[in-house]
Amino acid sequence: MGNEESVFFSRVLTELTLSFHIIYATVGVGIPLMIMIAQWVGIKKQDEHYILLARRWTRGFVITVAVGVVTGTAIGLQLSLLWPNFMELAGNVIALPLFMETFAFFFEAIFLGIYLYTWDRFENQKKHMLLLIPVAIGASFSAIFITIVNAFMNAPQGFDIVNGQLVNINPVLAMFTPAMPTKVAHVLSTAYMTSAFVLASIGAYRLLKGSNHVYHKKALFLTMKIGLIFSIATAVIGDFSGKYLAEYQPEKLAAAEWHFETEKGAPLMLYGLLDDGEVKYAIKIPFALSILAHSNPNAEVIGLDQFPENEIPPLYIHYLFDLMVTIGMWMTALSLIYVVGTWLKMRFVASKWYRWLIVLGGPLSIIAIEAGWWFAEVGRQPWILRGIMRTDEAATISGQVDLMLLLFAGLYLVLAVGSIIVLTRMFRKNPVEQELSDRELEKEGDLR
Amino acid sequence: MILEIIGISVLWLFLFGYVIVASIDFGAGFFNAYSLFRGKQHVLTRIIQRYLSPVWEVTNVFLVFFFVGIVGFFPKTAYYYGTVLLVPASIAVILLAIRGSYYAFTTYGGLKQKKWTYLYGLSGLFIPASLSIVLTISEGGFVAESAPGLELNYWSLFTSPLTWSIVVLSIAAVLYISAVFLTWYAHKAQDEPATELLRKYALIWSLPAIITATGIIVELRGHNPEHFSRLMDLWWLFGISFILFAGTVYLIWKRKAYGFAFGLLTGQFLVAFFAYGVSHYPFLLYPYLTIYDSFTNEAMAAALIIAFIAGLGLLLPSLYLLLRLFLFNKDYVQGKRDDHAKEE
């Protein structure tokens, strides 16, 4: 196997691992917050249903965490195994947040263990809830630190290169790159948003499939509200991200928007097809790209004409960008209508078709997460460290990457099937009505 | 110079932590499977599950910590080890992944089948075997540096007696460490049948563990004479380690002070592990890579050490809390309380 093939298979394997990992990682970041909110609402309102909600989410959460942890270990090692040259260089500058990420992970792991095994140990539910705070903090902070590493790859700084040597290294400066604030904020808000919509989709599904319990209605309303808040936050941060790209990574924005010529008052292209360098069927919104990039309809936006051919990312990222944004907008509207509709006691939000739309929302949000990451990562091509190291210089020279790709693909298949079977079994066998009546009996037993 | 030593010592300590907690974990899985095979599962399963459930995730972190830390402190290791370890490390990761997620699936998800328990038990022995390859490679002689880059010579690696001795040692040590710990734990749980069974396992596995450990020192004499002579300079440390070993076996044999016996065992492995590490100094990968030419820049080293101290300030109290609530909680250990969110 030649170097070119090693690079190709390394890229495919990394993409496969990350695409699989982020599904579990995203809910791993978001769900602890949802559990915390549910338990807090339960304590505040003295409502058993919310406590039970927290308890049942927790049970499912353990399964997703397990897969998240093992695939996270895989990508952690693959960074060095598949990209040894990159890690050797970047390790000098970016090791600090990587190291801190493992601390956050450690912290979360310890308290998750305690939280899971102390459900009935404390008389006071508040004490038990306190244990969840470090879990949620640990989960969010691992996301923050690892996103900082990714932000560095997009906008490396904190060092100088003199005659091929790294000098003047400043690990703290390397963490606070221009890409970091928008990336971190976007990752966190979309993780919370996605988790909320995934949980909402489960609630809606149960309501559609026979159970008409008030428990599911409470769950649905709570998660849709949280989802709405974070989808609005995501939209605002998305706008900042556009401005960041225009300033620091104009080639990514230009490729995403099929913006070929540098011009003032640039229009935004929605959808469309690229055929031999010609854009067809696109919806053109005049001045919108200038507004997105610089908040000024007449501002100049740099186009792809400013970059050498071999530094332009693949143009298909436009489709990924559109997919992400469309789903984001759709979910914002869906949750807004649901929340307002519920307040105004409108009928249609409880109708079958609307609930089916909510069921669809969970998988759609996951697709948006995937599309967003593919866009962000492919949009950085051909660089692994933008402006410093190209991806093909970073990969391993080992000849066995293709075999490893097959092995890992098999692993992810097993994990996907296993986790889906376990999760559905868990909740099929023990529906909420059953659990509520069991708990009722238990309490009576205690009183007697 | 002092920073390099601090860096490698910290990492070595974490690797040691992983060796101990992972050994308990891997061994427990194997004993569980073996007792199912012999129709004695009712004796061990509850004890093992009670210990493992709250800590299984923490075990994994020790390993992640080590490999992230070594790339942080010694970035060149990413290039040297990353290139040559693709296959063995990937296999270890896949086994770890299947094992870890399977644990969660069965414990919390109610996926219970005999064949899984067997697979789980066996995979636990393959993981230390595939990870210990790294130790063999670090001794040198299996990696060739050529024009396109580094290459691992699988043939000489798999035909070397040193490789297989280290594999056998890792398996024997896993079973020995695990059995001693679980004997203590079962005794604390006042579970007499489990204590007796595990005590027997501990005594059985003590012998191969010590024999292979000694055998490897002898083999190094031929494989890497330079390393061997440095090992000999530290003979007294290995002597102390052996005395601690004898103490553990004596206590287990006499059915006395199991907790102290486990303490002696930890000491035995700690001394031997550090003596081995010190004798390896200054090489990370003989003869290509020393801790000096691979060490990161000063600014990063200082930042990492500050982060490390701050992190420990957070971790140690949390770990203490975890141990207080489970390992050292009498009611929990004796199975009088479970308090978890899953259904029976």
XYZ file of N, CA and C in Angstrom, chain A residues 77-298:
666
model
N -6.791 7.218 20.692
C -5.594 6.488 20.269
C -5.350 6.628 18.774
N -6.456 6.663 18.014
C -6.289 6.756 16.556
C -5.577 8.035 16.135
N -5.746 9.097 16.921
C -5.049 10.337 16.583
C -3.548 10.083 16.437
N -2.987 9.313 17.376
C -1.548 9.028 17.297
C -1.237 7.905 16.314
N -2.159 6.950 16.197
C -1.874 5.794 15.345
C -1.975 6.152 13.865
N -2.970 6.975 13.520
C -3.196 7.276 12.111
C -2.504 8.558 11.673
N -2.273 9.469 12.603
C -1.694 10.775 12.251
C -0.458 11.055 13.090
N 0.534 10.143 13.072
C 1.682 10.310 13.970
C 2.454 11.608 13.743
N 2.576 12.020 12.474
C 3.339 13.247 12.213
C 2.609 14.478 12.730
N 1.297 14.438 12.600
C 0.501 15.547 13.109
C 0.614 15.645 14.626
N 0.455 14.505 15.305
C 0.479 14.529 16.760
C 1.848 14.920 17.285
N 2.880 14.528 16.559
C 4.220 14.886 17.014
C 4.383 16.409 17.006
N 3.885 17.030 15.930
C 3.993 18.480 15.829
C 3.014 19.169 16.784
N 1.754 18.766 16.707
C 0.714 19.458 17.471
C 0.856 19.198 18.964
N 1.365 18.008 19.314
C 1.529 17.675 20.728
C 2.318 18.730 21.471
N 3.259 19.363 20.776
C 4.070 20.400 21.411
C 3.265 21.632 21.780
N 2.150 21.841 21.100
C 1.432 23.099 21.279
C 0.066 22.891 21.926
N -0.559 21.755 21.651
C -1.970 21.617 21.981
C -2.215 20.506 23.007
N -1.126 19.993 23.606
C -1.301 18.903 24.568
C -2.105 19.317 25.793
N -2.016 20.598 26.143
C -2.668 21.044 27.385
C -4.179 20.779 27.406
N -4.948 21.274 26.415
C -6.382 20.965 26.466
C -6.705 19.475 26.325
N -5.883 18.750 25.576
C -6.106 17.297 25.477
C -6.004 16.660 26.857
N -4.984 17.081 27.571
C -4.726 16.568 28.909
C -5.877 16.953 29.846
N -6.322 18.205 29.736
C -7.406 18.665 30.602
C -8.709 17.936 30.279
N -8.867 17.560 29.042
C -10.070 16.824 28.674
C -10.152 15.508 29.437
N -9.000 14.840 29.591
C -9.052 13.570 30.318
C -9.412 13.803 31.783
N -9.016 14.953 32.330
C -9.412 15.247 33.708
C -10.920 15.414 33.813
N -11.490 16.163 32.874
C -12.936 16.374 32.888
C -13.664 15.033 32.766
N -13.121 14.187 31.912
C -13.688 12.863 31.676
C -13.605 12.011 32.955
N -12.471 12.102 33.614
C -12.237 11.381 34.862
C -13.272 11.794 35.913
N -13.400 13.105 36.049
C -14.311 13.709 36.998
C -15.735 13.217 36.755
N -16.142 13.244 35.491
C -17.477 12.801 35.130
C -17.663 11.320 35.448
N -16.640 10.512 35.112
C -16.749 9.070 35.320
C -16.953 8.741 36.790
N -16.211 9.416 37.659
C -16.321 9.140 39.089
C -17.726 9.451 39.581
N -18.211 10.654 39.237
C -19.509 11.041 39.791
C -20.673 10.333 39.122
N -20.489 9.912 37.885
C -21.557 9.135 37.259
C -21.730 7.808 38.002
N -20.602 7.184 38.345
C -20.667 5.947 39.120
C -21.396 6.166 40.435
N -21.046 7.247 41.127
C -21.680 7.518 42.417
C -23.176 7.792 42.214
N -23.483 8.638 41.229
C -24.878 9.026 40.977
C -25.749 7.795 40.707
N -25.234 6.898 39.872
C -26.018 5.730 39.474
C -26.329 4.813 40.640
N -25.420 4.779 41.602
C -25.583 3.808 42.683
C -26.023 4.417 44.000
N -26.572 5.633 43.948
C -27.060 6.223 45.193
C -28.483 6.740 45.052
N -29.237 6.157 44.103
C -30.587 6.676 43.868
C -31.447 6.684 45.127
N -31.332 5.664 45.933
C -32.205 5.622 47.111
C -31.424 5.745 48.407
N -30.169 6.175 48.297
C -29.369 6.173 49.513
C -29.670 7.380 50.393
N -29.930 8.517 49.773
C -30.147 9.721 50.575
C -31.631 9.967 50.760
N -31.990 10.344 51.987
C -33.380 10.707 52.265
C -33.774 11.890 51.394
N -32.834 12.831 51.300
C -33.099 14.076 50.607
C -32.683 13.970 49.136
N -33.660 14.113 48.238
C -33.361 14.009 46.804
C -32.407 15.112 46.326
N -32.413 16.231 47.048
C -31.538 17.335 46.641
C -30.073 16.919 46.709
N -29.743 16.178 47.758
C -28.366 15.713 47.913
C -27.962 14.866 46.715
N -28.876 14.017 46.308
C -28.585 13.167 45.168
C -28.417 14.005 43.912
N -29.216 15.059 43.802
C -29.116 15.906 42.629
C -27.773 16.626 42.569
N -27.237 16.957 43.739
C -25.933 17.631 43.769
C -24.865 16.799 43.059
N -25.006 15.473 43.120
C -24.022 14.595 42.486
C -24.051 14.725 40.967
N -25.199 15.199 40.480
C -25.347 15.281 39.033
C -24.636 16.493 38.463
N -24.423 17.497 39.315
C -23.760 18.718 38.828
C -22.354 18.408 38.296
N -21.514 17.695 39.086
C -20.196 17.358 38.501
C -20.293 16.489 37.253
N -21.309 15.650 37.137
C -21.448 14.841 35.920
C -21.694 15.763 34.727
N -22.652 16.688 34.900
C -22.977 17.594 33.796
C -21.796 18.507 33.475
N -21.130 19.000 34.525
C -19.975 19.885 34.297
C -18.861 19.119 33.593
N -18.586 17.911 34.082
C -17.528 17.105 33.460
C -17.833 16.841 32.001
N -19.076 16.496 31.712
C -19.449 16.192 30.325
C -19.276 17.414 29.441
N -19.761 18.555 29.920
C -19.655 19.759 29.087
C -18.207 20.198 28.938
N -17.422 20.061 30.019
C -16.039 20.500 29.909
C -15.200 19.589 29.017
N -15.509 18.301 28.991
C -14.731 17.505 28.017
C -15.049 17.970 26.610
N -16.328 18.330 26.370
C -16.663 18.855 25.039
C -15.906 20.153 24.776
N -15.839 21.013 25.788
C -15.160 22.303 25.597
C -13.678 22.084 25.257
N -13.010 21.245 26.042
C -11.572 21.077 25.825
C -11.265 20.413 24.484
N -12.059 19.426 24.125
C -11.749 18.738 22.873
C -12.088 19.641 21.675
N -13.103 20.491 21.847
C -13.413 21.430 20.770
C -12.309 22.475 20.644
N -11.679 22.807 21.774
C -10.549 23.737 21.724
C -9.435 23.153 20.851
N -9.202 21.855 20.984
C -8.175 21.212 20.156
C -8.558 21.347 18.677
N -9.831 21.093 18.396
C -10.281 21.192 17.011
C -10.204 22.626 16.498
N -10.509 23.590 17.377
C -10.430 25.000 16.972
C -8.991 25.355 16.612
N -8.046 24.783 17.353
C -6.627 25.027 17.075
C -6.261 24.538 15.674
N -6.820 23.404 15.287
C -6.503 22.871 13.963
C -7.022 23.802 12.863
N -8.087 24.527 13.173
C -8.640 25.445 12.186
C -7.917 26.785 12.154
N -7.424 27.193 13.313
C -6.770 28.505 13.377
C -5.556 28.402 14.298
N -4.521 27.676 13.859
C -3.387 27.449 14.767
C -2.688 28.752 15.146
N -2.381 28.878 16.420
C -1.587 30.024 16.891
C -0.930 29.627 18.211
N -0.110 30.527 18.744
C 0.555 30.240 20.008
C 1.946 29.667 19.810
N 2.526 29.857 18.631
C 3.893 29.377 18.382
C 4.407 30.061 17.116
N 5.700 29.996 16.918
C 6.299 30.485 15.674
C 7.110 29.358 15.071
N 7.218 29.384 13.746
C 8.069 28.397 13.093
C 9.272 29.133 12.520
N 10.449 28.782 13.031
C 11.670 29.386 12.525
C 12.555 28.263 12.004
N 12.856 28.286 10.729
C 13.648 27.233 10.077
C 13.090 25.840 10.358
N 11.791 25.687 10.309
C 11.184 24.382 10.528
C 11.107 23.962 11.988
N 11.576 24.821 12.891
C 11.511 24.482 14.312
C 10.390 25.281 14.984
N 9.724 24.637 15.945
C 8.701 25.353 16.697
C 9.383 26.150 17.806
N 9.119 27.451 17.851
C 9.670 28.264 18.946
C 8.584 29.148 19.539
N 8.924 29.804 20.650
C 7.997 30.711 21.350
C 6.634 30.063 21.593
N 6.649 28.862 22.090
C 5.368 28.176 22.283
C 4.638 28.726 23.494
N 3.355 28.995 23.298
C 2.523 29.494 24.383
C 1.246 28.648 24.437
N 1.229 27.652 25.325
C 0.097 26.704 25.335
C -1.243 27.372 25.607
N -1.233 28.452 26.397
C -2.510 29.089 26.731
C -3.044 29.855 25.520
N -2.144 30.551 24.833
C -2.547 31.262 23.620
C -3.096 30.281 22.577
N -2.501 29.083 22.529
C -2.950 28.077 21.562
C -4.369 27.610 21.858
N -4.780 27.729 23.118
C -6.143 27.306 23.468
C -7.170 28.351 23.066
N -6.775 29.620 23.175
C -7.753 30.675 22.916
C -7.582 31.241 21.508
N -7.821 30.378 20.539
C -7.715 30.803 19.150
C -8.975 31.564 18.750
N -8.911 32.310 17.644
C -10.123 33.013 17.204
C -11.281 32.060 16.923
N -10.974 30.828 16.527
C -12.037 29.884 16.199
C -12.725 29.347 17.440
N -12.064 29.483 18.587
C -12.521 28.773 19.772
C -13.892 29.227 20.316
N -14.134 30.554 20.498
C -15.414 30.920 21.131
C -16.630 30.428 20.360
N -16.657 30.641 19.043
C -17.847 30.229 18.294
C -17.953 28.711 18.235
N -16.814 28.034 18.086
C -16.870 26.566 17.985
C -17.391 25.957 19.269
N -16.809 26.375 20.390
C -17.221 25.809 21.672
C -18.696 26.083 21.931
N -19.101 27.334 21.716
C -20.493 27.690 21.978
C -21.438 26.893 21.078
N -21.046 26.745 19.815
C -21.896 26.030 18.865
C -22.004 24.548 19.229
N -20.876 23.953 19.596
C -20.889 22.533 19.971
C -21.778 22.306 21.190
N -21.628 23.167 22.197
C -22.433 22.979 23.406
C -23.915 23.178 23.125
N -24.262 24.274 22.465
C -25.696 24.542 22.300
C -26.342 23.493 21.399
N -25.616 23.031 20.365
C -26.239 22.004 19.524
C -26.336 20.669 20.252
N -25.385 20.409 21.169
C -25.482 19.152 21.923
C -26.713 19.172 22.824
N -26.940 20.311 23.486
C -28.123 20.409 24.353
C -29.400 20.335 23.514
N -29.371 21.046 22.387
C -30.545 21.066 21.516
C -30.857 19.666 20.997
N -29.833 18.994 20.496
C -30.050 17.660 19.945
C -30.561 16.698 21.008
N -29.937 16.732 22.200
C -30.386 15.819 23.259
C -31.843 16.080 23.598
N -32.203 17.356 23.697
C -33.598 17.672 24.030
C -34.533 17.123 22.960
N -34.174 17.301 21.695
C -35.069 16.831 20.631
C -35.094 15.307 20.533
N -33.977 14.657 20.848
C -33.983 13.189 20.851
C -34.926 12.682 21.940
N -34.860 13.292 23.129
C -35.742 12.871 24.218
C -37.191 13.212 23.893
N -37.408 14.364 23.262
C -38.767 14.742 22.863
C -39.317 13.714 21.884
N -38.453 13.280 20.990
C -38.899 12.335 19.981
C -39.318 11.005 20.618
N -38.637 10.603 21.689
C -39.040 9.378 22.405
C -40.407 9.579 23.067
N -40.575 10.734 23.727
C -41.847 11.020 24.387
C -43.006 11.012 23.394
N -42.789 11.685 22.249
C -43.845 11.751 21.238
C -44.171 10.355 20.706
N -43.135 9.560 20.559
C -43.344 8.206 20.041
C -44.195 7.380 20.997
N -43.907 7.484 22.303
C -44.709 6.740 23.282
C -46.169 7.205 23.260
N -46.370 8.505 23.111
C -47.742 9.015 23.062
C -48.469 8.483 21.835
N -47.741 8.349 20.732
C -48.366 7.841 19.509
C -48.667 6.359 19.611
N -47.798 5.650 20.345
C -47.916 4.189 20.386
C -48.685 3.728 21.613
N -49.867 4.287 21.781
C -50.734 3.701 22.805
C -50.763 4.413 24.130
N -49.597 4.645 24.723
C -49.622 5.241 26.046
C -50.092 6.681 25.963
N -51.077 7.038 26.771
C -51.516 8.434 26.763
C -51.281 9.057 28.125
N -50.227 8.592 28.752
C -49.994 8.990 30.132
C -49.525 10.436 30.220
N -49.948 11.106 31.275
C -49.575 12.501 31.487
C -48.067 12.643 31.631
N -47.422 11.564 32.102
C -45.957 11.549 32.233
C -45.284 11.899 30.911
N -45.712 11.276 29.837
C -45.109 11.537 28.538
C -45.394 12.961 28.059
N -46.584 13.457 28.413
C -46.922 14.816 27.994
C -46.026 15.824 28.694
N -45.791 15.582 29.980
C -44.885 16.476 30.714
C -43.484 16.403 30.104
N -43.038 15.177 29.826
C -41.697 15.004 29.252
C -41.589 15.740 27.926
N -42.608 15.606 27.115
C -42.580 16.208 25.785
C -42.521 17.732 25.878
N -43.360 18.282 26.724
C -43.412 19.739 26.830
C -42.090 20.288 27.373
N -41.557 19.628 28.391
C -40.286 20.076 28.981
C -39.166 20.053 27.944
N -39.042 18.931 27.241
C -37.921 18.818 26.303
C -38.088 19.753 25.111
N -39.324 19.976 24.671
C -39.520 20.884 23.531
C -39.167 22.315 23.931
N -39.477 22.670 25.181
C -39.114 24.008 25.653
C -37.599 24.177 25.672
N -36.911 23.176 26.246
C -35.443 23.255 26.308
C -34.871 23.287 24.894
N -35.436 22.429 24.033
C -34.960 22.386 22.654
C -35.110 23.721 21.955
N -36.245 24.375 22.217
C -36.487 25.678 21.584
C -35.440 26.697 22.021
N -35.193 26.742 23.332
C -34.221 27.717 23.852
C -32.858 27.496 23.199
N -32.421 26.237 23.135
C -31.083 26.008 22.600
C -31.036 26.110 21.075
N -32.179 25.911 20.410
C -32.107 26.083 18.957
C -32.019 27.560 18.601
N -32.644 28.400 19.419
C -32.494 29.846 19.173
C -31.045 30.253 19.441
N -30.495 29.745 20.572
C -29.096 30.041 20.881
C -28.199 29.596 19.731
N -28.484 28.404 19.198
C -27.668 27.872 18.110
C -27.703 28.777 16.891
N -28.887 29.299 16.579
C -29.003 30.170 15.407
C -28.162 31.436 15.587
N -28.236 32.011 16.795
C -27.459 33.228 17.067
C -25.955 32.937 16.935
N -25.524 31.810 17.553
C -24.103 31.456 17.495
C -23.696 31.125 16.063
N -24.607 30.513 15.316
C -24.329 30.196 13.924
C -24.005 31.456 13.124
N -24.724 32.526 13.449
C -24.458 33.786 12.775
C -23.049 34.296 13.112
N -22.670 34.196 14.391
C -21.304 34.581 14.779
C -20.272 33.716 14.056
N -20.580 32.428 13.914
C -19.642 31.523 13.254
C -19.409 31.974 11.819
N -20.477 32.431 11.153
C -20.348 32.928 9.790
C -19.382 34.108 9.741
N -19.504 34.988 10.726
C -18.629 36.168 10.766
C -17.195 35.755 11.050
N -17.038 34.752 11.910
C -15.687 34.254 12.170
C -15.071 33.719 10.871
N -15.833 32.911 10.152
C -15.308 32.312 8.921
C -14.894 33.394 7.923
N -15.746 34.406 7.761
C -15.444 35.468 6.799
C -14.118 36.133 7.142
N -13.852 36.272 8.433
C -12.657 36.976 8.874
C -11.412 36.078 8.815
N -11.525 34.845 9.277
C -10.334 34.023 9.488
C -10.190 32.831 8.543
N -11.307 32.297 8.058
C -11.213 31.149 7.150
C -12.085 31.395 5.928
N -11.804 32.472 5.184
C -12.721 32.848 4.095
C -12.887 31.748 3.054
N -11.879 30.882 2.880
C -12.008 29.853 1.840
C -13.082 28.826 2.211
N -13.263 28.601 3.531
C -14.298 27.660 3.955
C -15.683 28.234 3.682
N -15.861 29.498 4.045
C -17.158 30.145 3.824
C -17.460 30.220 2.327
N -16.436 30.612 1.549
C -16.644 30.760 0.107
C -17.010 29.420 -0.534
N -16.348 28.352 -0.102
C -16.660 27.039 -0.667
C -18.055 26.598 -0.247
N -18.430 26.893 1.002
C -19.749 26.490 1.485
C -20.845 27.237 0.754
N -20.551 28.469 0.362
C -21.583 29.299 -0.271
C -21.448 29.362 -1.789
N -20.513 28.602 -2.329
C -20.245 28.653 -3.770
C -20.034 30.098 -4.220
N -19.229 30.788 -3.459
C -18.979 32.195 -3.713
C -17.653 32.288 -4.466
N -17.744 32.345 -5.791
C -16.521 32.191 -6.595
C -15.740 33.495 -6.744
N -16.464 34.603 -6.969
C -15.789 35.878 -7.212
C -15.890 36.773 -5.984
N -14.765 37.377 -5.621
C -14.796 38.356 -4.539
C -15.670 39.535 -4.979
N -16.652 39.891 -4.153
C -17.497 41.027 -4.553
C -18.164 41.688 -3.359
N -18.655 42.893 -3.620
C -19.417 43.614 -2.600
C -20.890 43.265 -2.757
N -21.635 43.350 -1.672
C -23.055 43.052 -1.731
C -23.305 41.628 -2.202
N -22.602 40.691 -1.608
C -22.648 39.308 -2.081
C -23.972 38.633 -1.741
N -24.538 37.903 -2.708
C -25.784 37.177 -2.434
C -25.512 35.826 -1.769
N -26.530 35.313 -1.113
C -26.418 33.994 -0.469
C -27.083 32.965 -1.372
N -26.433 31.834 -1.565
C -27.011 30.759 -2.384
C -27.630 29.714 -1.460
N -28.905 29.450 -1.701
C -29.541 28.383 -0.946
C -29.791 27.213 -1.886
N -29.439 26.021 -1.429
C -29.662 24.794 -2.205
C -29.003 24.870 -3.577
N -29.601 24.262 -4.574
C -29.024 24.287 -5.907
C -28.108 23.106 -6.163
N -27.634 23.038 -7.392
C -26.763 21.943 -7.815
C -25.560 22.546 -8.505
N -24.417 21.904 -8.325
C -23.231 22.389 -9.017
C -22.957 21.455 -10.181
N -22.945 22.054 -11.392
C -22.754 21.229 -12.578
C -21.642 21.841 -13.406
N -20.495 21.178 -13.429
C -19.348 21.678 -14.199
C -19.003 23.124 -13.860
N -18.975 23.410 -12.595
C -18.620 24.757 -12.174
C -19.739 25.770 -12.314
N -20.923 25.297 -12.708
C -22.039 26.229 -12.833
C -23.132 25.894 -11.832
N -23.625 26.931 -11.169
C -24.645 26.706 -10.158
C -26.018 26.740 -10.804
N -26.790 25.682 -10.545
C -28.135 25.627 -11.120
C -29.177 25.485 -10.017
N -30.356 25.937 -10.300
C -31.545 25.787 -9.428
C -31.377 26.391 -8.036
N -30.393 27.245 -7.813
C -30.202 27.781 -6.479
C -31.143 28.949 -6.216
N -31.510 29.121 -4.953
C -32.274 30.308 -4.570
C -31.250 31.361 -4.161
N -31.328 32.507 -4.796
C -30.338 33.550 -4.552
C -30.964 34.626 -3.676
N -30.396 34.869 -2.515
C -30.908 35.947 -1.670
C -29.906 37.094 -1.735
N -30.280 38.193 -2.391
C -29.319 39.285 -2.569
C -28.816 39.827 -1.238
N -27.555 40.176 -1.202
C -26.895 40.820 -0.063
C -26.788 39.956 1.188
N -27.438 38.806 1.207
C -27.523 38.036 2.457
C -26.152 37.548 2.907
N -25.288 37.173 1.987
C -23.974 36.671 2.389
C -23.138 37.794 3.005
N -23.245 38.982 2.460
C -22.529 40.125 3.039
C -23.033 40.406 4.445
N -24.346 40.256 4.626
C -24.917 40.470 5.958
C -24.428 39.382 6.903
N -24.452 38.135 6.430
C -24.000 37.020 7.264
C -22.532 37.192 7.646
N -21.731 37.649 6.663
C -20.298 37.706 6.906
C -19.880 38.948 7.689
N -20.514 40.063 7.413
C -20.016 41.304 8.018
C -21.116 42.187 8.588
N -22.364 41.718 8.663
C -23.498 42.521 9.146
C -23.698 43.801 8.336
N -23.265 43.772 7.094
C -23.372 44.981 6.277
C -23.680 44.537 4.843
N -24.828 44.960 4.295
C -25.247 44.450 2.964
C -24.263 44.786 1.855
N -23.425 45.797 2.050
C -22.523 46.177 0.975
C -21.076 45.721 1.196
